Every structure is written in C-alpha cells, then in structure tokens.
XYZ file of C-alpha atoms in Angstrom:
116
model
C -12.571 192.260 -94.378
C -9.856 191.617 -91.467
C -7.328 193.827 -89.913
C -4.529 192.925 -91.826
C -6.885 194.121 -95.049
C -7.892 197.364 -93.243
C -3.982 197.860 -93.159
C -3.250 197.408 -96.053
C -5.590 199.463 -97.573
C -5.457 202.282 -95.861
C -2.435 202.216 -93.733
C -3.979 202.751 -90.368
C -7.049 201.995 -88.397
C -9.570 203.350 -86.268
C -11.373 202.285 -83.285
C -14.288 204.169 -81.191
C -13.614 203.593 -77.568
C -16.930 204.146 -74.879
C -17.366 205.571 -71.357
C -20.751 205.459 -69.595
C -20.636 208.213 -66.878
C -21.120 206.811 -63.422
C -20.732 203.341 -65.046
C -17.106 203.028 -66.688
C -14.718 204.864 -68.873
C -11.945 203.373 -70.949
C -8.554 204.860 -71.403
C -6.241 204.270 -74.335
C -2.886 202.263 -73.942
C -0.247 201.960 -76.025
C -0.358 203.062 -79.721
C -3.667 204.794 -79.764
C -3.972 208.368 -80.363
C -7.610 210.081 -79.382
C -8.555 211.663 -82.384
C -11.821 212.766 -81.837
C -14.369 212.640 -78.794
C -18.517 212.800 -79.122
C -20.912 212.950 -76.234
C -24.374 211.197 -76.476
C -27.343 212.450 -74.993
C -30.836 211.225 -75.048
C -33.796 213.684 -73.934
C -31.185 216.245 -72.875
C -29.329 213.537 -70.717
C -25.653 212.886 -71.034
C -25.728 209.306 -71.484
C -22.034 207.864 -73.152
C -18.731 209.375 -74.356
C -17.523 208.010 -77.559
C -13.759 208.767 -78.273
C -12.478 207.796 -81.793
C -8.955 206.725 -81.694
C -6.245 205.948 -84.419
C -4.531 202.346 -84.440
C -0.480 202.917 -84.859
C 0.734 199.797 -83.560
C 0.237 197.646 -80.700
C -2.890 198.807 -78.682
C -4.982 198.062 -75.739
C -7.632 199.930 -73.825
C -8.173 200.162 -69.975
C -11.681 199.946 -68.590
C -12.618 201.158 -64.906
C -15.509 199.906 -63.923
C -16.743 203.032 -61.467
C -20.351 201.223 -60.012
C -17.894 199.911 -57.305
C -14.825 201.350 -54.695
C -11.939 200.425 -55.147
C -12.633 200.609 -59.201
C -12.094 197.364 -60.926
C -9.695 197.965 -64.198
C -9.585 195.514 -66.975
C -6.763 195.747 -69.357
C -7.793 194.426 -72.999
C -6.444 194.184 -76.524
C -8.144 195.974 -79.040
C -9.023 192.942 -81.184
C -12.176 193.013 -79.344
C -13.278 196.213 -81.097
C -14.516 197.075 -84.078
C -11.888 198.484 -86.856
C -12.759 201.446 -89.263
C -10.547 202.376 -92.438
C -10.884 205.980 -91.759
C -12.298 208.715 -89.511
C -15.124 209.016 -91.357
C -16.270 205.566 -91.351
C -16.041 205.722 -87.460
C -17.998 208.792 -87.172
C -20.713 207.586 -89.642
C -20.855 204.026 -87.177
C -21.539 206.358 -84.253
C -24.832 207.552 -85.985
C -25.694 203.682 -86.624
C -24.982 203.089 -83.151
C -26.884 205.661 -81.312
C -29.776 205.772 -83.687
C -29.568 209.547 -84.738
C -33.040 209.272 -86.563
C -35.175 210.030 -83.414
C -35.549 213.914 -82.186
C -34.505 213.100 -78.791
C -31.321 212.022 -79.644
C -27.807 214.245 -79.724
C -24.496 213.574 -80.927
C -22.502 216.518 -79.872
C -18.477 216.676 -81.140
C -16.142 218.133 -78.322
C -14.097 220.691 -78.768
C -10.388 220.125 -79.252
C -9.267 221.518 -76.389
C -11.736 219.509 -74.018
C -9.466 216.377 -72.663
C -9.995 213.075 -73.752
C-alpha cells in the first residue's frame, strides 16, 4: 500500500522520528505535528527517543548530527520514512522496533508536558 492509499483510507498519516542522545536528533519541519514521545531504555540506559508525528501535508525533517561541532544539519523529505495509518499502528511498530520481549527493554511514554 502506498502513501496515497493510506491517505485515501484514513485521511491522515503518522511517521516516527528518532533521536539518539549524543549522536543525533530529529526535528519536524512543515506540516508535521508531534502527538506522542517515547523513551527507549535498555538495561537502564536511555538509548533513544521516538516521536510519533501526524502528517498534515508537505513535510520534512531536520536531522542534526551531534557527534561533531559545529553540528552537521541535513533536511530531508519524509518520503524516506515508513508511514502508518494511525497512531496505534505507529506505537505497535515501536514495540517491534525495540524488541519488547526482553526484560531489559523498556519503552516509556513521556508525559504530555515534556517538550518533543
């Protein structure tokens, strides 16, 4: 199913943006609205943050490489990201992505007042 099929079925799409502390972070640009954020922990270490964002139209993301100074910045279209028909499908994909079957893994939803 392509992006046009998703839009025809649901009227909206969702994408997952990822960030790894000390390595890189992503920022939504254009018609993307963050709706959820999840922190990924493995053996108690915070390894990544995932933001689920609603796509409203033309959108891009900014990827900031934090491994060098000055930071390298890349802007890319969301066509390279997997699209989901609803928020629940994106959350389910996070469980698959992090392999939630191990006791050492924790996917913790951020509180709404925390900035995305």
